[in-house]
Each structure stands twice: as structure tokens, then as C-alpha cells.
Amino acid sequence: MRPTNPTEDLLRLHAPQVLGALVRRYGRFDAAEDAVQEALLAAAGQWPSAGVPDNPRGWLIKVASRRLTDMLRAEEARRAREERVAALSARDTAVADRAPREDDTLSLLFLCCHPQLTPSAQIALTLRAVGGLTTAEIARAYLVPEATMAQRVSRAKQKVRGVGFGQPDNWEERLPAVLHTLYLIFNEGHTATSGPALQRRDLAGEAIRLTRAVHRLLPDDCEIAGLLALMLLTDARRDARTGPDGDLVPLDEQDRARWDKAAIEEGVALVTRALARRHAGPYQIRAAIAAVHDEAPSPEATDWREILGLYDVLVRLVPGPVERLNRAVAVAMVHGPRAGLAELDSLTGELGHRLDAVRGHLLERAGAYEEARAAYESAAGKTLSLPEQRYLQGRAARLRP
């Protein structure tokens, strides 16, 4: 993705509010989203030379409203529809002058995370409609052809066509889907599943920005605070996670002086306040684990017993394979590598290369070097991330006779 600039940051800030204003007025998400994208492109072309207008959001709403009116007029053939569009056009000024509701961003997230959409469609639509990214940018982030991503976005918009705008009646039931979508976006940015780079920092940054927006709208929700804390505490290590040539640097070998201390302080404060309310959820527990890692001055000083206790709580809440795999590592750090290896026996191949990578690490610590080398080589053959491949192949090479 291209680097951001002040104009681009301003456009992404206003994009969800502009889209929310149009969808709330016209009720046509698919057409309104296309109109907003055209308005954003027009602003990106004009504002750097002509200057930012006094009311940038009003400018965008007015231009997008005109684009939407033109689209509807071209689309509708019958006179009744043309009269309706003409009536809407007359109200463009009123739409531009109306202050968008504060919850438009959250309403858009609920719409983009509609249960009828697949997780991949939810992610694509969220990045497009709420994040303000172009289809080409999203396609590059997920290493798929632009045409494929365009089809994915188009199908998603068609599925939510006609869905009422605003927070749904069962919004509390839908909030986990919103948080999960943001979590998936962040994870892909933090550790890319494929490609030449270990991290996609713009994607992780976008997830943090959107989660901040949700946290501002629902500041009393402990799980939103926990998710934001988790992202900040994890992203704080990004500069130390790769070497000069882009190779992966494992946690216990990272230069902790390069960790972002401000992000760590903010994340620790968020999760501490959330946990104090005694309604701990999975994101808060994950954030607490990240905080223990980040506050340790060295790998040797890490309180692995506390981490294991937190994972015990987490797997009771979310007994998923990833959570159990991470707990196995904590078991190994507290009770020895053989105890950790015993925990891996109940896990399956659905974890992909990660299971073999952890197995290789624990076998190496247990002194079973030949088995460890085979596990590392197996993991290297399964991952599509080139930095991970190089790291795993390097670990295997060190154990060859």
C-alpha cells in the first residue's frame, strides 16, 4: 500500500461519516459507497493544489450526493424513479449541512460485518467502506488480483443491499463479529500469511485506527478496550521483529530497546482498567499476556507462570487450537519441553506450519535435534511467508550433522 499523507489521512478520517450520511439519507449502500469513492478521488486530485475546503466533510458529502444522484438518474429509466431522484437532488444541500451522527462509523461496521457475509467478504467491505482503502490497495494487501477483490467487494455490497442502516436491534450480539473482523485484519498486518514481507504495517495500522474509533464510540465496553490494548501491545514490537534484511527475529532475540514504549504504556493502561471491572473476556486475557511479555526487561525475566495461568483462563473461554498451541509453549517454559510436547499430541494439523514450528522448537530444547530438524523442515514447506520459510530453514540447517 502506498504511504499516507495529510490529505489521505483526512479523507480516511471523513470517509465513514460521509458514507454514513449518504446511506442514512438514500438507503442505497452499494451506490452510495461508489459515489463516496468517486468523491474521495476527486478530493485527492483537487485538495493538494486548491487547498482543503473549510468544511471538508460537507464538501465530500455534497460531491458524493451529486455523484449518487447522477448514478441513480442514469440507472432509473421510468419517470417515477426520475422524479424521486430529482427530489433527492433538491435535498443535497440539506444532506451536506446535516452533521453526521457520531455512530455512523459503528453502524457501517455492523453493516459490513453482516452475518450473511463470509469473513473474507466482511474484511474486504470493512476496509473499503470504513477504512477508505481502494480495491487495488486491499487486493495488494491480501496478495490477490484486483479483479478478484473487486468481485468480492461487489458481491458483498449486493448482499447487504436493502439492509437497514443503523445499529441493529441485536447489536450486542453482532459486536463480536465486528471485533473479530478487526482482529483478523490486524493479524494479517502483523504477520502476513504469504508473500515476501513478514509484516504489512499499513494494514495493522488501519486495524488499530478502526478499533480506536469503535473504542471512542463504546468506551465502556471492556472487550473493545481489550482488543485495542492487544493490538497496541503487539504492534509495539514491530520494529524489532525483523532484521535489516527483513528476516524474522524471534521474541527472545529481539532488541527490546526498539519496542515502542508509548504504545506499551497505553496498552497496559487500557487492559488494566478493563480487567479492574472483573468482566474479563478473551481479548482482555490476550492483552494481559502481551503485557506480561512487553513489561519484562529481558526474556529471562518473563513471568511464564503468570502467562501460563492466563492461558489456562483463556482456553476455558476459547478452547481453540491456536490458544491451546500457545498454552503448550507456556507449559514448556514452566514445566520443561517434554511437558509442552505432551500438550501438542492432542492438537491436529489444522494449525498448518505453526504446529510443526512449535514442535521443532520444543524438540530442539529437549535435545532431540534430528527430530527437531525434521519438524522445522516440515514447517518451512507449509508456510507461504518467505521470511518464515527462511527462518525455519535456518533453524533446520543449524541442526544438520
mmCIF file of C-alpha atoms in Angstrom:
data_model
loop_
_atom_site.group_PDB
_atom_site.id
_atom_site.type_symbol
_atom_site.label_atom_id
_atom_site.label_comp_id
_atom_site.label_asym_id
_atom_site.label_seq_id
_atom_site.Cartn_x
_atom_site.Cartn_y
_atom_site.Cartn_z
ATOM 1 C CA MET A 1 0.000 0.000 0.000
ATOM 2 C CA ARG A 2 1.177 3.489 -0.730
ATOM 3 C CA PRO A 3 2.430 5.641 2.152
ATOM 4 C CA THR A 4 -0.084 8.006 3.704
ATOM 5 C CA ASN A 5 -0.005 11.810 3.543
ATOM 6 C CA PRO A 6 -2.028 14.533 5.358
ATOM 7 C CA THR A 7 -4.693 14.715 2.634
ATOM 8 C CA GLU A 8 -5.057 10.945 2.550
ATOM 9 C CA ASP A 9 -5.322 10.765 6.346
ATOM 10 C CA LEU A 10 -8.019 13.459 6.305
ATOM 11 C CA LEU A 11 -10.004 11.628 3.641
ATOM 12 C CA ARG A 12 -9.882 8.336 5.533
ATOM 13 C CA LEU A 13 -10.999 10.134 8.690
ATOM 14 C CA HIS A 14 -14.101 11.527 6.987
ATOM 15 C CA ALA A 15 -14.905 8.612 4.653
ATOM 16 C CA PRO A 16 -17.116 6.560 7.036
ATOM 17 C CA GLN A 17 -19.049 9.647 8.187
ATOM 18 C CA VAL A 18 -19.673 10.720 4.587
ATOM 19 C CA LEU A 19 -20.802 7.237 3.617
ATOM 20 C CA GLY A 20 -22.985 7.016 6.714
ATOM 21 C CA ALA A 21 -24.685 10.321 5.860
ATOM 22 C CA LEU A 22 -25.500 9.151 2.335
ATOM 23 C CA VAL A 23 -26.689 5.685 3.330
ATOM 24 C CA ARG A 24 -28.827 7.133 6.108
ATOM 25 C CA ARG A 25 -30.466 9.553 3.634
ATOM 26 C CA TYR A 26 -30.704 7.454 0.466
ATOM 27 C CA GLY A 27 -30.671 3.881 1.751
ATOM 28 C CA ARG A 28 -28.527 2.573 -1.120
ATOM 29 C CA PHE A 29 -25.280 1.265 0.358
ATOM 30 C CA ASP A 30 -23.821 -0.089 -2.887
ATOM 31 C CA ALA A 31 -24.445 3.055 -4.932
ATOM 32 C CA ALA A 32 -23.572 5.368 -2.040
ATOM 33 C CA GLU A 33 -20.253 3.601 -1.474
ATOM 34 C CA ASP A 34 -19.322 4.011 -5.153
ATOM 35 C CA ALA A 35 -20.280 7.697 -5.002
ATOM 36 C CA VAL A 36 -18.155 8.270 -1.901
ATOM 37 C CA GLN A 37 -15.169 6.621 -3.568
ATOM 38 C CA GLU A 38 -15.534 8.995 -6.528
ATOM 39 C CA ALA A 39 -15.765 11.968 -4.162
ATOM 40 C CA LEU A 40 -12.613 10.810 -2.359
ATOM 41 C CA LEU A 41 -10.775 10.510 -5.662
ATOM 42 C CA ALA A 42 -11.942 13.999 -6.674
ATOM 43 C CA ALA A 43 -10.737 15.430 -3.366
ATOM 44 C CA ALA A 44 -7.394 13.642 -3.643
ATOM 45 C CA GLY A 45 -6.911 15.258 -7.033
ATOM 46 C CA GLN A 46 -8.075 18.765 -6.121
ATOM 47 C CA TRP A 47 -7.196 19.452 -2.491
ATOM 48 C CA PRO A 48 -3.383 19.216 -2.713
ATOM 49 C CA SER A 49 -3.316 22.077 -5.242
ATOM 50 C CA ALA A 50 -6.526 24.015 -4.488
ATOM 51 C CA GLY A 51 -6.377 23.633 -0.728
ATOM 52 C CA VAL A 52 -8.599 21.850 1.761
ATOM 53 C CA PRO A 53 -12.087 23.420 1.963
ATOM 54 C CA ASP A 54 -13.260 24.977 5.227
ATOM 55 C CA ASN A 55 -15.789 22.161 5.679
ATOM 56 C CA PRO A 56 -14.097 19.120 4.126
ATOM 57 C CA ARG A 57 -16.762 16.672 5.269
ATOM 58 C CA GLY A 58 -19.556 18.857 3.904
ATOM 59 C CA TRP A 59 -17.649 19.182 0.620
ATOM 60 C CA LEU A 60 -17.329 15.411 0.352
ATOM 61 C CA ILE A 61 -20.993 14.831 1.211
ATOM 62 C CA LYS A 62 -22.137 17.373 -1.383
ATOM 63 C CA VAL A 63 -19.926 15.956 -4.151
ATOM 64 C CA ALA A 64 -20.825 12.357 -3.290
ATOM 65 C CA SER A 65 -24.530 13.249 -3.188
ATOM 66 C CA ARG A 66 -24.288 14.698 -6.668
ATOM 67 C CA ARG A 67 -22.451 11.622 -7.908
ATOM 68 C CA LEU A 68 -25.094 9.405 -6.318
ATOM 69 C CA THR A 69 -27.904 11.400 -7.873
ATOM 70 C CA ASP A 70 -26.250 11.075 -11.274
ATOM 71 C CA MET A 71 -25.868 7.321 -10.802
ATOM 72 C CA LEU A 72 -29.491 6.893 -9.814
ATOM 73 C CA ARG A 73 -30.705 9.076 -12.677
ATOM 74 C CA ALA A 74 -28.702 7.044 -15.189
ATOM 75 C CA GLU A 75 -29.846 3.795 -13.641
ATOM 76 C CA GLU A 76 -33.581 4.509 -13.465
ATOM 77 C CA ALA A 77 -35.489 4.561 -16.711
ATOM 78 C CA ARG A 78 -39.012 5.153 -15.576
ATOM 79 C CA ARG A 79 -40.369 8.639 -14.947
ATOM 80 C CA ALA A 80 -41.430 7.859 -11.367
ATOM 81 C CA ARG A 81 -37.887 6.950 -10.463
ATOM 82 C CA GLU A 82 -36.585 10.080 -12.217
ATOM 83 C CA GLU A 83 -38.955 12.240 -10.209
ATOM 84 C CA ARG A 84 -37.806 10.586 -6.992
ATOM 85 C CA VAL A 85 -34.142 11.193 -7.876
ATOM 86 C CA ALA A 86 -34.920 14.820 -8.708
ATOM 87 C CA ALA A 87 -36.487 15.233 -5.283
ATOM 88 C CA LEU A 88 -33.432 13.731 -3.657
ATOM 89 C CA SER A 89 -31.173 16.027 -5.653
ATOM 90 C CA ALA A 90 -33.015 19.064 -4.353
ATOM 91 C CA ARG A 91 -32.130 17.999 -0.830
ATOM 92 C CA ASP A 92 -28.380 17.710 -1.480
ATOM 93 C CA THR A 93 -27.656 20.915 0.417
ATOM 94 C CA ALA A 94 -29.640 19.758 3.431
ATOM 95 C CA VAL A 95 -27.706 16.478 3.468
ATOM 96 C CA ALA A 96 -24.367 18.298 3.294
ATOM 97 C CA ASP A 97 -25.293 20.693 6.072
ATOM 98 C CA ARG A 98 -26.533 17.988 8.423
ATOM 99 C CA ALA A 99 -23.898 16.915 10.899
ATOM 100 C CA PRO A 100 -23.342 13.151 10.510
ATOM 101 C CA ARG A 101 -24.348 11.140 13.521
ATOM 102 C CA GLU A 102 -21.475 10.084 15.750
ATOM 103 C CA ASP A 103 -22.368 6.425 15.479
ATOM 104 C CA ASP A 104 -22.181 6.284 11.677
ATOM 105 C CA THR A 105 -18.792 4.580 11.810
ATOM 106 C CA LEU A 106 -20.117 1.904 14.138
ATOM 107 C CA SER A 107 -23.269 1.499 12.033
ATOM 108 C CA LEU A 108 -21.117 0.967 8.951
ATOM 109 C CA LEU A 109 -19.073 -1.644 10.771
ATOM 110 C CA PHE A 110 -22.236 -3.505 11.728
ATOM 111 C CA LEU A 111 -23.377 -3.339 8.109
ATOM 112 C CA CYS A 112 -20.021 -4.522 6.761
ATOM 113 C CA CYS A 113 -19.984 -7.401 9.272
ATOM 114 C CA HIS A 114 -23.490 -8.581 8.438
ATOM 115 C CA PRO A 115 -23.940 -12.285 9.293
ATOM 116 C CA GLN A 116 -24.850 -13.082 5.675
ATOM 117 C CA LEU A 117 -21.278 -12.238 4.609
ATOM 118 C CA THR A 118 -18.294 -14.563 4.824
ATOM 119 C CA PRO A 119 -15.330 -13.443 6.963
ATOM 120 C CA SER A 120 -13.285 -12.618 3.844
ATOM 121 C CA ALA A 121 -16.146 -10.506 2.476
ATOM 122 C CA GLN A 122 -16.567 -8.747 5.836
ATOM 123 C CA ILE A 123 -12.875 -7.853 5.859
ATOM 124 C CA ALA A 124 -12.909 -6.573 2.278
ATOM 125 C CA LEU A 125 -16.048 -4.500 2.758
ATOM 126 C CA THR A 126 -14.818 -3.077 6.060
ATOM 127 C CA LEU A 127 -11.502 -1.963 4.579
ATOM 128 C CA ARG A 128 -13.265 -0.458 1.574
ATOM 129 C CA ALA A 129 -16.235 1.269 3.219
ATOM 130 C CA VAL A 130 -14.923 2.129 6.691
ATOM 131 C CA GLY A 131 -11.180 2.154 6.104
ATOM 132 C CA GLY A 132 -11.386 4.146 2.882
ATOM 133 C CA LEU A 133 -8.938 1.858 1.051
ATOM 134 C CA THR A 134 -9.297 1.347 -2.661
ATOM 135 C CA THR A 135 -9.993 -2.064 -4.106
ATOM 136 C CA ALA A 136 -6.461 -2.110 -5.542
ATOM 137 C CA GLU A 137 -4.952 -1.425 -2.091
ATOM 138 C CA ILE A 138 -6.967 -4.199 -0.462
ATOM 139 C CA ALA A 139 -6.016 -6.609 -3.235
ATOM 140 C CA ARG A 140 -2.335 -5.804 -2.786
ATOM 141 C CA ALA A 141 -2.620 -6.256 0.975
ATOM 142 C CA TYR A 142 -4.073 -9.747 0.576
ATOM 143 C CA LEU A 143 -1.969 -10.655 -2.487
ATOM 144 C CA VAL A 144 -4.912 -11.414 -4.757
ATOM 145 C CA PRO A 145 -5.667 -9.993 -8.222
ATOM 146 C CA GLU A 146 -7.552 -6.710 -8.185
ATOM 147 C CA ALA A 147 -10.329 -8.264 -10.285
ATOM 148 C CA THR A 148 -10.813 -10.986 -7.665
ATOM 149 C CA MET A 149 -11.064 -8.452 -4.867
ATOM 150 C CA ALA A 150 -13.409 -6.278 -6.938
ATOM 151 C CA GLN A 151 -15.751 -9.249 -7.375
ATOM 152 C CA ARG A 152 -15.574 -9.993 -3.656
ATOM 153 C CA VAL A 153 -16.463 -6.403 -2.755
ATOM 154 C CA SER A 154 -19.213 -6.261 -5.377
ATOM 155 C CA ARG A 155 -20.847 -9.470 -4.155
ATOM 156 C CA ALA A 156 -20.664 -8.227 -0.564
ATOM 157 C CA LYS A 157 -22.335 -4.941 -1.467
ATOM 158 C CA GLN A 158 -25.104 -6.775 -3.291
ATOM 159 C CA LYS A 159 -25.768 -8.974 -0.253
ATOM 160 C CA VAL A 160 -26.227 -6.013 2.081
ATOM 161 C CA ARG A 161 -28.302 -4.053 -0.436
ATOM 162 C CA GLY A 162 -31.537 -3.108 1.231
ATOM 163 C CA VAL A 163 -30.309 -3.861 4.747
ATOM 164 C CA GLY A 164 -31.449 -1.118 7.119
ATOM 165 C CA PHE A 165 -28.769 1.351 8.143
ATOM 166 C CA GLY A 166 -28.053 1.964 11.804
ATOM 167 C CA GLN A 167 -27.195 -0.119 14.818
ATOM 168 C CA PRO A 168 -29.249 -3.327 14.638
ATOM 169 C CA ASP A 169 -31.592 -4.203 17.482
ATOM 170 C CA ASN A 170 -29.322 -7.104 18.394
ATOM 171 C CA TRP A 171 -26.173 -5.010 18.070
ATOM 172 C CA GLU A 172 -24.580 -6.502 21.183
ATOM 173 C CA GLU A 173 -24.830 -9.950 19.578
ATOM 174 C CA ARG A 174 -23.248 -8.610 16.387
ATOM 175 C CA LEU A 175 -20.387 -6.744 18.121
ATOM 176 C CA PRO A 176 -18.198 -9.883 18.421
ATOM 177 C CA ALA A 177 -18.269 -10.229 14.616
ATOM 178 C CA VAL A 178 -17.080 -6.619 14.287
ATOM 179 C CA LEU A 179 -14.245 -7.182 16.755
ATOM 180 C CA HIS A 180 -13.292 -10.482 15.120
ATOM 181 C CA THR A 181 -13.083 -8.795 11.715
ATOM 182 C CA LEU A 182 -10.814 -6.074 13.101
ATOM 183 C CA TYR A 183 -8.725 -8.742 14.849
ATOM 184 C CA LEU A 184 -8.288 -10.679 11.581
ATOM 185 C CA ILE A 185 -7.253 -7.518 9.733
ATOM 186 C CA PHE A 186 -4.671 -6.758 12.409
ATOM 187 C CA ASN A 187 -3.303 -10.307 12.441
ATOM 188 C CA GLU A 188 -2.781 -10.271 8.679
ATOM 189 C CA GLY A 189 -0.932 -6.969 9.019
ATOM 190 C CA HIS A 190 1.156 -8.138 11.956
ATOM 191 C CA THR A 191 2.206 -11.436 10.380
ATOM 192 C CA ALA A 192 1.329 -11.784 6.712
ATOM 193 C CA THR A 193 0.174 -15.262 5.731
ATOM 194 C CA SER A 194 2.102 -15.121 2.475
ATOM 195 C CA GLY A 195 4.471 -13.011 0.432
ATOM 196 C CA PRO A 196 7.949 -11.519 0.733
ATOM 197 C CA ALA A 197 7.354 -9.345 3.833
ATOM 198 C CA LEU A 198 6.774 -10.547 7.374
ATOM 199 C CA GLN A 199 4.555 -7.566 8.228
ATOM 200 C CA ARG A 200 2.123 -5.281 6.405
ATOM 201 C CA ARG A 201 2.311 -2.293 8.679
ATOM 202 C CA ASP A 202 -0.337 -0.201 6.933
ATOM 203 C CA LEU A 203 -2.863 -2.997 7.358
ATOM 204 C CA ALA A 204 -2.078 -3.363 11.065
ATOM 205 C CA GLY A 205 -2.234 0.410 11.450
ATOM 206 C CA GLU A 206 -5.635 0.518 9.772
ATOM 207 C CA ALA A 207 -6.971 -2.124 12.171
ATOM 208 C CA ILE A 208 -5.718 -0.082 15.135
ATOM 209 C CA ARG A 209 -7.270 3.107 13.741
ATOM 210 C CA LEU A 210 -10.664 1.468 13.248
ATOM 211 C CA THR A 211 -10.564 -0.171 16.681
ATOM 212 C CA ARG A 212 -9.774 3.218 18.225
ATOM 213 C CA ALA A 213 -12.871 4.598 16.505
ATOM 214 C CA VAL A 214 -15.045 1.826 17.944
ATOM 215 C CA HIS A 215 -13.500 2.345 21.390
ATOM 216 C CA ARG A 216 -14.338 6.067 21.260
ATOM 217 C CA LEU A 217 -17.960 5.213 20.454
ATOM 218 C CA LEU A 218 -18.272 2.483 23.112
ATOM 219 C CA PRO A 219 -15.668 3.444 25.744
ATOM 220 C CA ASP A 220 -17.252 1.336 28.494
ATOM 221 C CA ASP A 221 -17.042 -1.970 26.604
ATOM 222 C CA CYS A 222 -14.209 -3.954 28.204
ATOM 223 C CA GLU A 223 -13.623 -6.279 25.246
ATOM 224 C CA ILE A 224 -13.195 -3.382 22.822
ATOM 225 C CA ALA A 225 -10.662 -1.893 25.222
ATOM 226 C CA GLY A 226 -9.014 -5.300 25.478
ATOM 227 C CA LEU A 227 -8.753 -5.651 21.710
ATOM 228 C CA LEU A 228 -7.260 -2.183 21.316
ATOM 229 C CA ALA A 229 -4.790 -2.938 24.125
ATOM 230 C CA LEU A 230 -3.847 -6.241 22.488
ATOM 231 C CA MET A 231 -3.165 -4.535 19.158
ATOM 232 C CA LEU A 232 -1.068 -1.787 20.747
ATOM 233 C CA LEU A 233 0.964 -4.165 22.902
ATOM 234 C CA THR A 234 1.603 -6.499 19.963
ATOM 235 C CA ASP A 235 2.323 -3.776 17.417
ATOM 236 C CA ALA A 236 4.756 -2.142 19.879
ATOM 237 C CA ARG A 237 7.338 -4.802 18.956
ATOM 238 C CA ARG A 238 7.099 -4.376 15.178
ATOM 239 C CA ASP A 239 10.408 -2.527 14.638
ATOM 240 C CA ALA A 240 12.330 -5.270 16.442
ATOM 241 C CA ARG A 241 10.628 -8.201 14.699
ATOM 242 C CA THR A 242 12.746 -8.060 11.553
ATOM 243 C CA GLY A 243 16.424 -7.548 10.874
ATOM 244 C CA PRO A 244 17.970 -5.165 8.327
ATOM 245 C CA ASP A 245 17.334 -7.650 5.515
ATOM 246 C CA GLY A 246 13.730 -8.300 6.543
ATOM 247 C CA ASP A 247 14.420 -11.656 8.202
ATOM 248 C CA LEU A 248 12.320 -12.743 11.172
ATOM 249 C CA VAL A 249 13.705 -12.083 14.647
ATOM 250 C CA PRO A 250 12.027 -14.271 17.337
ATOM 251 C CA LEU A 251 10.706 -12.675 20.510
ATOM 252 C CA ASP A 252 13.512 -13.879 22.782
ATOM 253 C CA GLU A 253 16.163 -12.427 20.449
ATOM 254 C CA GLN A 254 14.602 -9.014 19.860
ATOM 255 C CA ASP A 255 16.244 -5.761 20.906
ATOM 256 C CA ARG A 256 13.719 -4.567 23.483
ATOM 257 C CA ALA A 257 15.105 -1.042 23.330
ATOM 258 C CA ARG A 258 13.425 -0.816 19.920
ATOM 259 C CA TRP A 259 9.971 -1.584 21.325
ATOM 260 C CA ASP A 260 7.507 1.328 21.322
ATOM 261 C CA LYS A 261 7.341 2.334 24.982
ATOM 262 C CA ALA A 262 4.447 4.779 24.484
ATOM 263 C CA ALA A 263 2.307 2.094 22.849
ATOM 264 C CA ILE A 264 3.161 -0.324 25.671
ATOM 265 C CA GLU A 265 2.168 2.214 28.338
ATOM 266 C CA GLU A 266 -1.126 2.942 26.594
ATOM 267 C CA GLY A 267 -1.899 -0.742 26.094
ATOM 268 C CA VAL A 268 -1.083 -1.641 29.702
ATOM 269 C CA ALA A 269 -3.283 1.184 30.987
ATOM 270 C CA LEU A 270 -6.190 0.081 28.783
ATOM 271 C CA VAL A 271 -6.090 -3.570 29.802
ATOM 272 C CA THR A 272 -5.530 -2.720 33.474
ATOM 273 C CA ARG A 273 -8.670 -0.552 33.554
ATOM 274 C CA ALA A 274 -10.681 -3.170 31.666
ATOM 275 C CA LEU A 275 -9.654 -6.048 33.922
ATOM 276 C CA ALA A 276 -10.437 -3.990 37.011
ATOM 277 C CA ARG A 277 -14.122 -4.228 36.092
ATOM 278 C CA ARG A 278 -13.943 -8.004 36.635
ATOM 279 C CA HIS A 279 -15.639 -8.960 33.354
ATOM 280 C CA ALA A 280 -12.606 -10.477 31.642
ATOM 281 C CA GLY A 281 -13.128 -11.667 28.077
ATOM 282 C CA PRO A 282 -10.772 -13.330 25.568
ATOM 283 C CA TYR A 283 -9.326 -10.095 24.155
ATOM 284 C CA GLN A 284 -8.573 -8.783 27.628
ATOM 285 C CA ILE A 285 -6.799 -12.030 28.567
ATOM 286 C CA ARG A 286 -4.765 -11.969 25.348
ATOM 287 C CA ALA A 287 -3.840 -8.363 26.061
ATOM 288 C CA ALA A 288 -2.790 -9.267 29.616
ATOM 289 C CA ILE A 289 -0.481 -11.964 28.211
ATOM 290 C CA ALA A 290 1.021 -9.462 25.769
ATOM 291 C CA ALA A 291 1.510 -7.014 28.651
ATOM 292 C CA VAL A 292 3.497 -9.570 30.667
ATOM 293 C CA HIS A 293 5.821 -10.064 27.682
ATOM 294 C CA ASP A 294 6.178 -6.336 26.999
ATOM 295 C CA GLU A 295 6.891 -5.362 30.596
ATOM 296 C CA ALA A 296 9.627 -7.955 31.057
ATOM 297 C CA PRO A 297 13.048 -6.262 30.788
ATOM 298 C CA SER A 298 14.567 -9.428 29.298
ATOM 299 C CA PRO A 299 13.487 -12.871 28.073
ATOM 300 C CA GLU A 300 14.833 -14.442 31.257
ATOM 301 C CA ALA A 301 12.749 -12.086 33.401
ATOM 302 C CA THR A 302 9.481 -13.038 31.712
ATOM 303 C CA ASP A 303 6.964 -14.359 34.244
ATOM 304 C CA TRP A 304 5.980 -17.549 32.431
ATOM 305 C CA ARG A 305 3.980 -18.850 35.395
ATOM 306 C CA GLU A 306 1.703 -15.841 35.167
ATOM 307 C CA ILE A 307 1.433 -16.317 31.405
ATOM 308 C CA LEU A 308 0.524 -19.988 31.875
ATOM 309 C CA GLY A 309 -2.148 -19.026 34.408
ATOM 310 C CA LEU A 310 -3.606 -16.535 31.917
ATOM 311 C CA TYR A 311 -3.601 -19.155 29.153
ATOM 312 C CA ASP A 312 -5.429 -21.538 31.491
ATOM 313 C CA VAL A 313 -8.171 -18.929 31.744
ATOM 314 C CA LEU A 314 -8.110 -18.215 28.002
ATOM 315 C CA VAL A 315 -8.511 -21.831 26.877
ATOM 316 C CA ARG A 316 -11.515 -22.168 29.171
ATOM 317 C CA LEU A 317 -13.091 -19.206 27.382
ATOM 318 C CA VAL A 318 -11.819 -20.038 23.879
ATOM 319 C CA PRO A 319 -10.660 -23.670 23.613
ATOM 320 C CA GLY A 320 -9.395 -23.169 20.068
ATOM 321 C CA PRO A 321 -6.321 -24.792 18.534
ATOM 322 C CA VAL A 322 -4.288 -21.573 18.395
ATOM 323 C CA GLU A 323 -4.956 -20.838 22.055
ATOM 324 C CA ARG A 324 -4.040 -24.403 23.042
ATOM 325 C CA LEU A 325 -0.875 -24.284 20.949
ATOM 326 C CA ASN A 326 0.245 -21.088 22.657
ATOM 327 C CA ARG A 327 -0.575 -22.588 26.036
ATOM 328 C CA ALA A 328 1.656 -25.585 25.180
ATOM 329 C CA VAL A 329 4.575 -23.180 24.761
ATOM 330 C CA ALA A 330 3.851 -21.679 28.181
ATOM 331 C CA VAL A 331 3.671 -25.179 29.686
ATOM 332 C CA ALA A 332 7.092 -25.933 28.195
ATOM 333 C CA MET A 333 8.562 -22.736 29.621
ATOM 334 C CA VAL A 334 7.269 -23.575 33.110
ATOM 335 C CA HIS A 335 7.473 -27.389 33.271
ATOM 336 C CA GLY A 336 10.022 -28.231 30.586
ATOM 337 C CA PRO A 337 9.946 -29.024 26.845
ATOM 338 C CA ARG A 338 8.754 -32.624 27.261
ATOM 339 C CA ALA A 339 5.665 -31.400 29.115
ATOM 340 C CA GLY A 340 4.992 -28.970 26.292
ATOM 341 C CA LEU A 341 5.431 -31.696 23.677
ATOM 342 C CA ALA A 342 2.865 -33.828 25.510
ATOM 343 C CA GLU A 343 0.374 -30.973 25.144
ATOM 344 C CA LEU A 344 0.926 -30.945 21.371
ATOM 345 C CA ASP A 345 -0.202 -34.561 20.994
ATOM 346 C CA SER A 346 -3.864 -33.551 21.217
ATOM 347 C CA LEU A 347 -3.562 -30.882 18.508
ATOM 348 C CA THR A 348 -4.262 -31.519 14.835
ATOM 349 C CA GLY A 349 -2.867 -30.411 11.510
ATOM 350 C CA GLU A 350 -5.406 -27.590 11.139
ATOM 351 C CA LEU A 351 -2.757 -25.305 12.620
ATOM 352 C CA GLY A 352 -0.680 -25.655 9.475
ATOM 353 C CA HIS A 353 3.003 -24.845 9.735
ATOM 354 C CA ARG A 354 2.682 -23.383 13.245
ATOM 355 C CA LEU A 355 2.258 -26.781 14.894
ATOM 356 C CA ASP A 356 5.431 -28.143 13.282
ATOM 357 C CA ALA A 357 7.330 -24.941 14.072
ATOM 358 C CA VAL A 358 6.467 -25.150 17.767
ATOM 359 C CA ARG A 359 7.187 -28.869 17.809
ATOM 360 C CA GLY A 360 10.619 -28.221 16.287
ATOM 361 C CA HIS A 361 11.362 -25.538 18.888
ATOM 362 C CA LEU A 362 10.398 -27.774 21.802
ATOM 363 C CA LEU A 363 12.248 -30.781 20.390
ATOM 364 C CA GLU A 364 15.367 -28.664 19.977
ATOM 365 C CA ARG A 365 15.121 -27.527 23.600
ATOM 366 C CA ALA A 366 14.700 -31.170 24.624
ATOM 367 C CA GLY A 367 17.895 -32.139 22.777
ATOM 368 C CA ALA A 368 16.133 -34.214 20.082
ATOM 369 C CA TYR A 369 17.975 -32.449 17.292
ATOM 370 C CA GLU A 370 17.241 -34.818 14.407
ATOM 371 C CA GLU A 371 13.506 -34.773 15.133
ATOM 372 C CA ALA A 372 13.614 -31.027 15.584
ATOM 373 C CA ARG A 373 15.298 -30.568 12.198
ATOM 374 C CA ALA A 374 12.617 -32.664 10.502
ATOM 375 C CA ALA A 375 9.874 -30.630 12.188
ATOM 376 C CA TYR A 376 11.462 -27.335 11.127
ATOM 377 C CA GLU A 377 11.791 -28.529 7.536
ATOM 378 C CA SER A 378 8.176 -29.682 7.544
ATOM 379 C CA ALA A 379 7.040 -26.284 8.834
ATOM 380 C CA ALA A 380 9.135 -24.453 6.233
ATOM 381 C CA GLY A 381 7.469 -26.458 3.489
ATOM 382 C CA LYS A 382 3.983 -25.495 4.673
ATOM 383 C CA THR A 383 4.230 -21.725 5.146
ATOM 384 C CA LEU A 384 3.741 -19.273 2.268
ATOM 385 C CA SER A 385 5.574 -16.488 4.101
ATOM 386 C CA LEU A 386 9.080 -16.140 2.698
ATOM 387 C CA PRO A 387 10.599 -14.650 5.907
ATOM 388 C CA GLU A 388 9.138 -17.519 7.930
ATOM 389 C CA GLN A 389 10.453 -20.019 5.381
ATOM 390 C CA ARG A 390 13.968 -18.591 5.636
ATOM 391 C CA TYR A 391 13.847 -18.552 9.431
ATOM 392 C CA LEU A 392 12.639 -22.167 9.696
ATOM 393 C CA GLN A 393 15.117 -23.377 7.092
ATOM 394 C CA GLY A 394 17.872 -21.616 9.017
ATOM 395 C CA ARG A 395 16.854 -23.351 12.242
ATOM 396 C CA ALA A 396 16.882 -26.698 10.462
ATOM 397 C CA ALA A 397 20.270 -26.025 8.863
ATOM 398 C CA ARG A 398 21.839 -25.386 12.257
ATOM 399 C CA LEU A 399 20.843 -28.898 13.375
ATOM 400 C CA ARG A 400 22.204 -30.814 10.416
ATOM 401 C CA PRO A 401 25.066 -33.212 11.308
#
